[in-house]
Each structure stands twice: as C-alpha cells, then as structure tokens.
C-alpha cells in the first residue's frame, strides 16, 4: 500500500499538526462524498479526483503531494472543522460514522501483510488502466471497487452505507462508493503514519484546529 515517504529515505520524517490535519481532512472528504453520493446520487469530480489519484501516489516528498495540493481537500477541511468545533447544526452523523469506521478498518489492514501485498499488486495493474483511460474512467473506478470489495470489505467490521436505495443499487454509484472508501483507507494510512489516532480526535482538538488553519 502507498506510504507517505520516499523509498530508501533513511532520515526519520517529522510530521506536524498540519500534516495530520491534512490526512484527517482527506478521510472526512471521502466520508462526506460517500454520504452525498448515497443520498443524492451526485458528487463533484473535482472533489473525487484527488482522492482517487492518491491511491496511486507511492513515493511523495510530503503529505501535500499525495493530494496535489491542500486546496483539493477543501471539502474535507470544512467538514473536519465543523466536527472539531462541534457544530451540531452542520455535522452529518453518517459522515462521522464512516470516517471513524475507516480509521478502525485501516488498523486492521495494517496488521494483515498478505492483504497489503495483494492490494499493492492490484493497484499497480489498475494504475496501468488509469494511464490508458483516465483517472475517473468507469473501468478504473470498477477496478478500485473490486480491490476494496475483495480485501478491506471482507473484514467483520464494514462501512454500512445508508442512503437512497435508487442510488445505492446503481452499479456505477456502488463502484464509486467502494472506490471512495478505498481512498478513505489510504487517507487513514496517512493519518496513522503522521502520528494520528482515534484518541487525538478527542484529546487534540485544538492542535488539529491549529493544523487546519495552516492548510
């Protein structure tokens, strides 16, 4: 699975609150897009593309490079800020539930080397598809959905997506939802690598808000 440092780099990377806030924003952007797609059947490709692209970024110089700029995490940053500031009138419960489940699932995945190896190999093949077609081509999305379905989705704990059955039962939307969840797992890997944990959402709100202000 992609990692957030150059291969062969010997020096220890020092991550900041800004890095953690960016990774967490990506998780919440994925969670928010899943909720929106499940309930409305429509999402912005501008918000989707950086998440899908992140799955193929294997050796970035820094966290920002994973998403080709912090500006691409605007939606996730807004959602995360509302969550950290406990803005009850704007927080979407399903989005928070999806985000927390993604963080939990990533911890399970991180201990399964066989599954990580399978994911890495299949992502390499899917990257060839993305190069041939386009990043958001239906074939690429379907391939990513298939990887998620065959790996992360086999854990006992799963992301239970709620929404309009018309949208959830649409094959194209179902593939997009799985691909976005897969991208959310990638963001959760980044969150852990930058020193993030579930406890920090409760105990380090001020630190994360400070990191958000720097994005």
XYZ file of C-alpha atoms in Angstrom:
215
model
C 0.000 0.000 0.000
C 1.304 3.508 -0.732
C 3.271 5.179 2.008
C 3.970 8.831 2.680
C 7.720 8.973 2.303
C 10.383 8.420 -0.310
C 11.569 4.862 -0.697
C 15.054 4.404 0.615
C 14.955 7.575 2.689
C 16.943 6.958 5.832
C 16.126 10.056 7.830
C 13.048 9.978 10.044
C 10.246 12.180 8.728
C 8.973 14.669 11.295
C 5.252 15.173 10.821
C 3.360 18.224 12.059
C -0.168 19.079 13.141
C -0.621 20.468 9.648
C 0.239 17.058 8.139
C -2.155 15.312 10.498
C -4.937 17.796 9.739
C -4.455 17.247 6.003
C -4.623 13.465 6.321
C -7.684 13.667 8.546
C -9.324 16.117 6.139
C -8.879 13.553 3.363
C -10.624 10.914 5.481
C -13.555 13.236 6.115
C -13.676 14.287 2.465
C -14.020 10.638 1.481
C -16.656 10.062 4.148
C -18.576 13.165 3.111
C -18.565 12.209 -0.567
C -19.847 8.724 0.282
C -22.739 10.206 2.245
C -23.556 12.684 -0.523
C -23.400 10.071 -3.282
C -25.503 7.602 -1.311
C -28.206 10.161 -0.608
C -28.225 12.342 -3.715
C -26.523 10.229 -6.383
C -24.253 13.157 -7.356
C -20.792 14.356 -6.343
C -18.235 16.733 -7.799
C -15.460 15.183 -9.853
C -13.172 17.982 -8.633
C -13.560 16.631 -5.083
C -13.364 12.992 -6.163
C -10.313 13.076 -8.436
C -7.648 13.948 -5.812
C -8.887 11.124 -3.593
C -8.756 8.548 -6.385
C -5.375 9.838 -7.557
C -3.960 9.480 -4.044
C -4.254 5.706 -4.310
C -1.511 5.723 -6.928
C 0.892 8.114 -5.160
C 3.571 5.808 -3.796
C 6.582 7.999 -3.014
C 5.624 11.644 -2.398
C 8.013 14.216 -0.978
C 5.420 15.335 1.553
C 1.790 14.976 2.594
C 0.636 17.789 0.305
C 1.909 15.909 -2.744
C -0.399 12.982 -2.014
C -3.376 15.183 -2.951
C -1.604 17.509 -5.388
C -2.180 20.498 -3.132
C -4.077 21.192 0.065
C -6.674 23.148 -1.905
C -8.004 19.806 -3.161
C -9.050 18.939 0.395
C -11.289 21.983 0.848
C -14.452 19.919 1.391
C -12.827 17.631 3.922
C -11.259 20.558 5.755
C -14.653 22.213 6.156
C -16.278 19.029 7.437
C -13.416 18.368 9.850
C -13.505 21.932 11.184
C -17.227 21.593 11.927
C -16.585 18.279 13.694
C -13.716 19.620 15.794
C -15.688 22.757 16.691
C -18.728 20.592 17.434
C -21.055 22.478 15.138
C -24.082 20.278 15.747
C -26.241 22.052 13.171
C -23.879 21.222 10.285
C -22.322 17.886 11.291
C -23.619 14.904 9.324
C -23.743 11.867 11.625
C -23.243 9.364 8.804
C -20.115 11.167 7.611
C -18.574 10.998 11.086
C -19.528 7.326 11.395
C -17.924 6.488 8.057
C -14.742 8.370 8.958
C -14.340 6.616 12.308
C -15.011 3.225 10.731
C -12.363 3.875 8.059
C -9.807 4.645 10.765
C -10.753 1.428 12.556
C -10.543 -0.651 9.374
C -7.131 0.753 8.498
C -5.772 -0.507 11.802
C -6.972 -3.993 10.917
C -5.494 -3.733 7.440
C -2.122 -2.546 8.766
C -1.725 -5.879 10.572
C -2.557 -8.000 7.528
C 0.597 -8.178 5.407
C -0.851 -10.650 2.937
C -3.766 -8.349 2.184
C -1.486 -5.325 1.911
C 0.647 -7.181 -0.617
C -2.403 -8.127 -2.676
C -3.621 -4.530 -2.643
C -0.234 -3.233 -3.761
C -0.026 -5.677 -6.672
C -3.558 -4.971 -7.852
C -3.079 -1.217 -7.583
C -0.112 -1.478 -9.937
C -2.318 -3.128 -12.542
C -5.077 -0.580 -12.016
C -2.561 2.230 -12.430
C -1.898 0.948 -15.941
C -5.629 1.239 -16.631
C -5.660 4.807 -15.306
C -2.745 5.692 -17.575
C -4.530 4.170 -20.559
C -8.013 5.589 -19.935
C -8.286 8.354 -17.306
C -8.230 8.579 -13.527
C -12.022 8.641 -13.189
C -12.854 6.300 -16.070
C -15.529 3.770 -15.148
C -13.110 0.883 -15.716
C -10.621 2.354 -13.241
C -13.343 3.031 -10.658
C -14.662 -0.512 -11.115
C -11.175 -1.962 -10.611
C -10.651 0.021 -7.427
C -14.088 -1.006 -6.188
C -13.199 -4.639 -6.859
C -9.965 -4.353 -4.860
C -11.851 -2.856 -1.923
C -14.579 -5.488 -2.135
C -12.088 -8.377 -2.186
C -9.894 -7.046 0.638
C -10.996 -4.431 3.159
C -14.655 -5.293 2.732
C -14.007 -8.873 3.907
C -13.314 -7.747 7.480
C -16.038 -8.445 10.009
C -16.389 -4.714 10.602
C -17.631 -2.940 7.492
C -18.727 0.528 6.496
C -22.506 0.308 6.487
C -23.600 2.948 3.980
C -27.046 4.488 4.394
C -28.901 6.339 1.676
C -31.452 6.226 -1.118
C -31.789 2.698 -2.498
C -32.115 4.083 -6.020
C -28.591 5.433 -5.757
C -27.118 2.616 -3.693
C -28.346 -0.037 -6.138
C -26.997 1.801 -9.171
C -23.895 -0.230 -10.217
C -21.896 2.856 -11.167
C -22.642 4.579 -7.864
C -21.897 1.407 -5.909
C -18.478 1.202 -7.566
C -17.796 4.864 -6.825
C -18.743 4.432 -3.180
C -16.364 1.490 -2.787
C -13.575 3.322 -4.614
C -14.046 6.372 -2.376
C -13.992 4.207 0.739
C -10.779 2.669 -0.566
C -9.330 6.175 -0.929
C -10.506 6.844 2.613
C -8.476 3.863 3.788
C -5.447 5.326 2.000
C -6.022 8.594 3.873
C -6.331 6.678 7.136
C -2.941 5.075 6.448
C -1.526 8.565 6.010
C -3.252 9.706 9.206
C -1.617 6.880 11.174
C 1.771 7.482 9.560
C 1.671 11.137 10.607
C 1.064 10.028 14.201
C -2.711 10.242 14.185
C -5.023 8.065 16.271
C -8.699 7.901 17.243
C -7.823 9.370 20.634
C -6.451 12.514 19.048
C -9.883 13.362 17.719
C -10.969 13.632 21.350
C -7.830 14.880 23.067
C -6.057 17.036 20.468
C -8.863 19.157 19.039
C -7.011 22.460 19.498
C -3.845 21.068 17.928
C -5.766 19.763 14.913
C -7.672 23.033 14.515
C -4.343 24.837 14.541
C -3.096 22.456 11.855
C -6.232 23.106 9.793
C -5.626 26.855 9.961
C -2.270 26.318 8.254
C -3.677 24.426 5.257
